[in-house]
């Protein structure tokens, strides 16, 4: 299992501990997303991507600077996480959420392939089905990490706001994802695995 704590100093070097993310730091959010993916029994490379998933910004967060992610920053992140995980983080940052939904509908078909798009340029993000499923699983962990942590929160309750889509994604991804979904939504948005 990935030892997330050993990456804390690298995230501090990247300045992530100073970035606000709703009621917490972005670093706290990313550690929670990593923990949720570990609960799903996701592979280590996905958990590591979760731990760094916000370093470049996303469509929903700090997206002003994503237009010009400095090559030097990508080199720095790649040195810590490796080229495959860094590419996943980059794709997560630049992907269009609309294309994520469209691609999910396509891969639910037996021979369907994802059609992910870069939200900045409209260009294709080439991914095979396995790479897409890794990205979908990463986003599911991120969505669950947005669950309100306390009363009076200002977090967007993304799982509740988009429950139908994310419930279907959890079911598609498998029993570990269903168990984690049910655990983190505290039964409010429960998926009955008997009906699956």
PDB file of C-alpha atoms in Angstrom, residues 23-139:
ATOM      1  CA  UNK A  23     -12.713  24.879   4.297  1.00  0.00           C
ATOM      2  CA  UNK A  24      -9.230  23.336   4.310  1.00  0.00           C
ATOM      3  CA  UNK A  25      -5.950  23.274   2.441  1.00  0.00           C
ATOM      4  CA  UNK A  26      -5.656  21.629  -0.938  1.00  0.00           C
ATOM      5  CA  UNK A  27      -3.069  19.317   0.604  1.00  0.00           C
ATOM      6  CA  UNK A  28      -5.590  18.060   3.202  1.00  0.00           C
ATOM      7  CA  UNK A  29      -8.114  17.445   0.426  1.00  0.00           C
ATOM      8  CA  UNK A  30      -5.580  15.525  -1.669  1.00  0.00           C
ATOM      9  CA  UNK A  31      -4.566  13.344   1.287  1.00  0.00           C
ATOM     10  CA  UNK A  32      -8.251  12.558   1.890  1.00  0.00           C
ATOM     11  CA  UNK A  33      -8.768  11.662  -1.798  1.00  0.00           C
ATOM     12  CA  UNK A  34      -5.758   9.337  -1.601  1.00  0.00           C
ATOM     13  CA  UNK A  35      -7.138   7.687   1.538  1.00  0.00           C
ATOM     14  CA  UNK A  36     -10.530   7.185  -0.123  1.00  0.00           C
ATOM     15  CA  UNK A  37      -8.895   5.535  -3.127  1.00  0.00           C
ATOM     16  CA  UNK A  38      -6.929   3.285  -0.784  1.00  0.00           C
ATOM     17  CA  UNK A  39     -10.263   2.335   0.789  1.00  0.00           C
ATOM     18  CA  UNK A  40     -11.429   1.397  -2.744  1.00  0.00           C
ATOM     19  CA  UNK A  41      -8.331  -0.810  -3.029  1.00  0.00           C
ATOM     20  CA  UNK A  42      -7.212   1.226  -6.039  1.00  0.00           C
ATOM     21  CA  UNK A  43      -3.779   0.459  -7.414  1.00  0.00           C
ATOM     22  CA  UNK A  44      -0.885   2.461  -5.955  1.00  0.00           C
ATOM     23  CA  UNK A  45      -0.377   4.567  -9.101  1.00  0.00           C
ATOM     24  CA  UNK A  46      -3.976   5.833  -8.834  1.00  0.00           C
ATOM     25  CA  UNK A  47      -3.573   6.578  -5.117  1.00  0.00           C
ATOM     26  CA  UNK A  48      -0.355   8.468  -5.861  1.00  0.00           C
ATOM     27  CA  UNK A  49      -2.125  10.438  -8.611  1.00  0.00           C
ATOM     28  CA  UNK A  50      -4.849  11.278  -6.064  1.00  0.00           C
ATOM     29  CA  UNK A  51      -2.230  12.590  -3.671  1.00  0.00           C
ATOM     30  CA  UNK A  52      -1.027  15.033  -6.364  1.00  0.00           C
ATOM     31  CA  UNK A  53      -4.246  15.465  -8.384  1.00  0.00           C
ATOM     32  CA  UNK A  54      -4.637  19.201  -7.722  1.00  0.00           C
ATOM     33  CA  UNK A  55      -1.066  20.385  -8.267  1.00  0.00           C
ATOM     34  CA  UNK A  56      -1.897  21.907 -11.659  1.00  0.00           C
ATOM     35  CA  UNK A  57      -5.478  22.960 -10.925  1.00  0.00           C
ATOM     36  CA  UNK A  58      -8.625  21.451 -12.489  1.00  0.00           C
ATOM     37  CA  UNK A  59     -11.725  22.596 -14.343  1.00  0.00           C
ATOM     38  CA  UNK A  60     -13.487  23.114 -11.025  1.00  0.00           C
ATOM     39  CA  UNK A  61     -10.592  24.508  -8.986  1.00  0.00           C
ATOM     40  CA  UNK A  62      -7.871  27.092  -9.491  1.00  0.00           C
ATOM     41  CA  UNK A  63      -8.236  26.795 -13.225  1.00  0.00           C
ATOM     42  CA  UNK A  64      -6.990  30.255 -14.094  1.00  0.00           C
ATOM     43  CA  UNK A  65      -3.377  29.141 -14.453  1.00  0.00           C
ATOM     44  CA  UNK A  66      -3.968  25.741 -16.027  1.00  0.00           C
ATOM     45  CA  UNK A  67      -3.747  27.388 -19.453  1.00  0.00           C
ATOM     46  CA  UNK A  68      -0.014  27.664 -18.980  1.00  0.00           C
ATOM     47  CA  UNK A  69       1.242  24.895 -16.738  1.00  0.00           C
ATOM     48  CA  UNK A  70       4.998  25.556 -16.690  1.00  0.00           C
ATOM     49  CA  UNK A  71       7.075  22.776 -18.223  1.00  0.00           C
ATOM     50  CA  UNK A  72       9.484  23.118 -15.275  1.00  0.00           C
ATOM     51  CA  UNK A  73       6.665  22.311 -12.834  1.00  0.00           C
ATOM     52  CA  UNK A  74       5.749  19.209 -14.828  1.00  0.00           C
ATOM     53  CA  UNK A  75       9.401  18.114 -14.739  1.00  0.00           C
ATOM     54  CA  UNK A  76       9.456  18.660 -10.962  1.00  0.00           C
ATOM     55  CA  UNK A  77       6.286  16.627 -10.400  1.00  0.00           C
ATOM     56  CA  UNK A  78       7.440  13.911 -12.831  1.00  0.00           C
ATOM     57  CA  UNK A  79      10.672  13.532 -10.829  1.00  0.00           C
ATOM     58  CA  UNK A  80       8.607  12.734  -7.724  1.00  0.00           C
ATOM     59  CA  UNK A  81       5.798  10.560  -9.117  1.00  0.00           C
ATOM     60  CA  UNK A  82       7.207   9.202 -12.393  1.00  0.00           C
ATOM     61  CA  UNK A  83       6.094   9.836 -15.975  1.00  0.00           C
ATOM     62  CA  UNK A  84       2.971   7.624 -16.027  1.00  0.00           C
ATOM     63  CA  UNK A  85       1.456   9.117 -12.861  1.00  0.00           C
ATOM     64  CA  UNK A  86       2.427  12.657 -13.883  1.00  0.00           C
ATOM     65  CA  UNK A  87       0.653  12.206 -17.223  1.00  0.00           C
ATOM     66  CA  UNK A  88      -2.439  10.998 -15.366  1.00  0.00           C
ATOM     67  CA  UNK A  89      -2.335  14.069 -13.089  1.00  0.00           C
ATOM     68  CA  UNK A  90      -1.901  16.329 -16.108  1.00  0.00           C
ATOM     69  CA  UNK A  91      -4.813  14.685 -17.946  1.00  0.00           C
ATOM     70  CA  UNK A  92      -6.944  15.046 -14.808  1.00  0.00           C
ATOM     71  CA  UNK A  93      -6.093  18.744 -14.686  1.00  0.00           C
ATOM     72  CA  UNK A  94      -6.814  19.597 -18.295  1.00  0.00           C
ATOM     73  CA  UNK A  95      -9.736  17.261 -19.013  1.00  0.00           C
ATOM     74  CA  UNK A  96     -13.161  18.615 -19.793  1.00  0.00           C
ATOM     75  CA  UNK A  97     -15.732  17.307 -17.321  1.00  0.00           C
ATOM     76  CA  UNK A  98     -18.259  17.158 -20.163  1.00  0.00           C
ATOM     77  CA  UNK A  99     -15.948  14.817 -22.081  1.00  0.00           C
ATOM     78  CA  UNK A 100     -15.541  12.662 -18.958  1.00  0.00           C
ATOM     79  CA  UNK A 101     -19.308  12.133 -18.888  1.00  0.00           C
ATOM     80  CA  UNK A 102     -19.506  11.492 -22.625  1.00  0.00           C
ATOM     81  CA  UNK A 103     -16.576   9.072 -22.472  1.00  0.00           C
ATOM     82  CA  UNK A 104     -18.168   7.183 -19.592  1.00  0.00           C
ATOM     83  CA  UNK A 105     -21.332   6.670 -21.639  1.00  0.00           C
ATOM     84  CA  UNK A 106     -19.178   5.390 -24.513  1.00  0.00           C
ATOM     85  CA  UNK A 107     -17.123   2.908 -22.455  1.00  0.00           C
ATOM     86  CA  UNK A 108     -20.282   1.413 -20.989  1.00  0.00           C
ATOM     87  CA  UNK A 109     -20.849  -0.041 -24.461  1.00  0.00           C
ATOM     88  CA  UNK A 110     -18.981  -3.305 -25.177  1.00  0.00           C
ATOM     89  CA  UNK A 111     -16.630  -1.850 -27.812  1.00  0.00           C
ATOM     90  CA  UNK A 112     -16.908   1.810 -26.851  1.00  0.00           C
ATOM     91  CA  UNK A 113     -13.822   3.924 -26.421  1.00  0.00           C
ATOM     92  CA  UNK A 114     -13.330   7.117 -24.433  1.00  0.00           C
ATOM     93  CA  UNK A 115     -13.232  10.458 -26.213  1.00  0.00           C
ATOM     94  CA  UNK A 116     -11.623  12.716 -23.639  1.00  0.00           C
ATOM     95  CA  UNK A 117     -10.998  16.343 -24.564  1.00  0.00           C
ATOM     96  CA  UNK A 118      -8.588  18.977 -23.333  1.00  0.00           C
ATOM     97  CA  UNK A 119     -10.858  21.762 -22.065  1.00  0.00           C
ATOM     98  CA  UNK A 120      -8.329  24.421 -23.018  1.00  0.00           C
ATOM     99  CA  UNK A 121      -7.762  23.427 -26.624  1.00  0.00           C
ATOM    100  CA  UNK A 122     -10.588  21.023 -27.490  1.00  0.00           C
ATOM    101  CA  UNK A 123      -7.968  18.521 -28.653  1.00  0.00           C
ATOM    102  CA  UNK A 124      -8.266  14.807 -27.920  1.00  0.00           C
ATOM    103  CA  UNK A 125      -6.590  13.320 -24.861  1.00  0.00           C
ATOM    104  CA  UNK A 126      -5.597   9.882 -26.119  1.00  0.00           C
ATOM    105  CA  UNK A 127      -6.558   7.231 -23.565  1.00  0.00           C
ATOM    106  CA  UNK A 128      -7.362   3.546 -23.805  1.00  0.00           C
ATOM    107  CA  UNK A 129     -10.192   2.043 -21.742  1.00  0.00           C
ATOM    108  CA  UNK A 130      -7.930   1.078 -18.821  1.00  0.00           C
ATOM    109  CA  UNK A 131      -6.395   4.555 -18.645  1.00  0.00           C
ATOM    110  CA  UNK A 132      -9.862   6.084 -18.782  1.00  0.00           C
ATOM    111  CA  UNK A 133     -11.113   3.819 -15.989  1.00  0.00           C
ATOM    112  CA  UNK A 134      -8.113   4.860 -13.866  1.00  0.00           C
ATOM    113  CA  UNK A 135      -9.026   8.517 -14.482  1.00  0.00           C
ATOM    114  CA  UNK A 136     -12.702   7.851 -13.689  1.00  0.00           C
ATOM    115  CA  UNK A 137     -11.719   6.066 -10.462  1.00  0.00           C
ATOM    116  CA  UNK A 138      -9.440   8.999  -9.558  1.00  0.00           C
ATOM    117  CA  UNK A 139     -12.289  11.453 -10.123  1.00  0.00           C
TER     118      UNK A 139
END
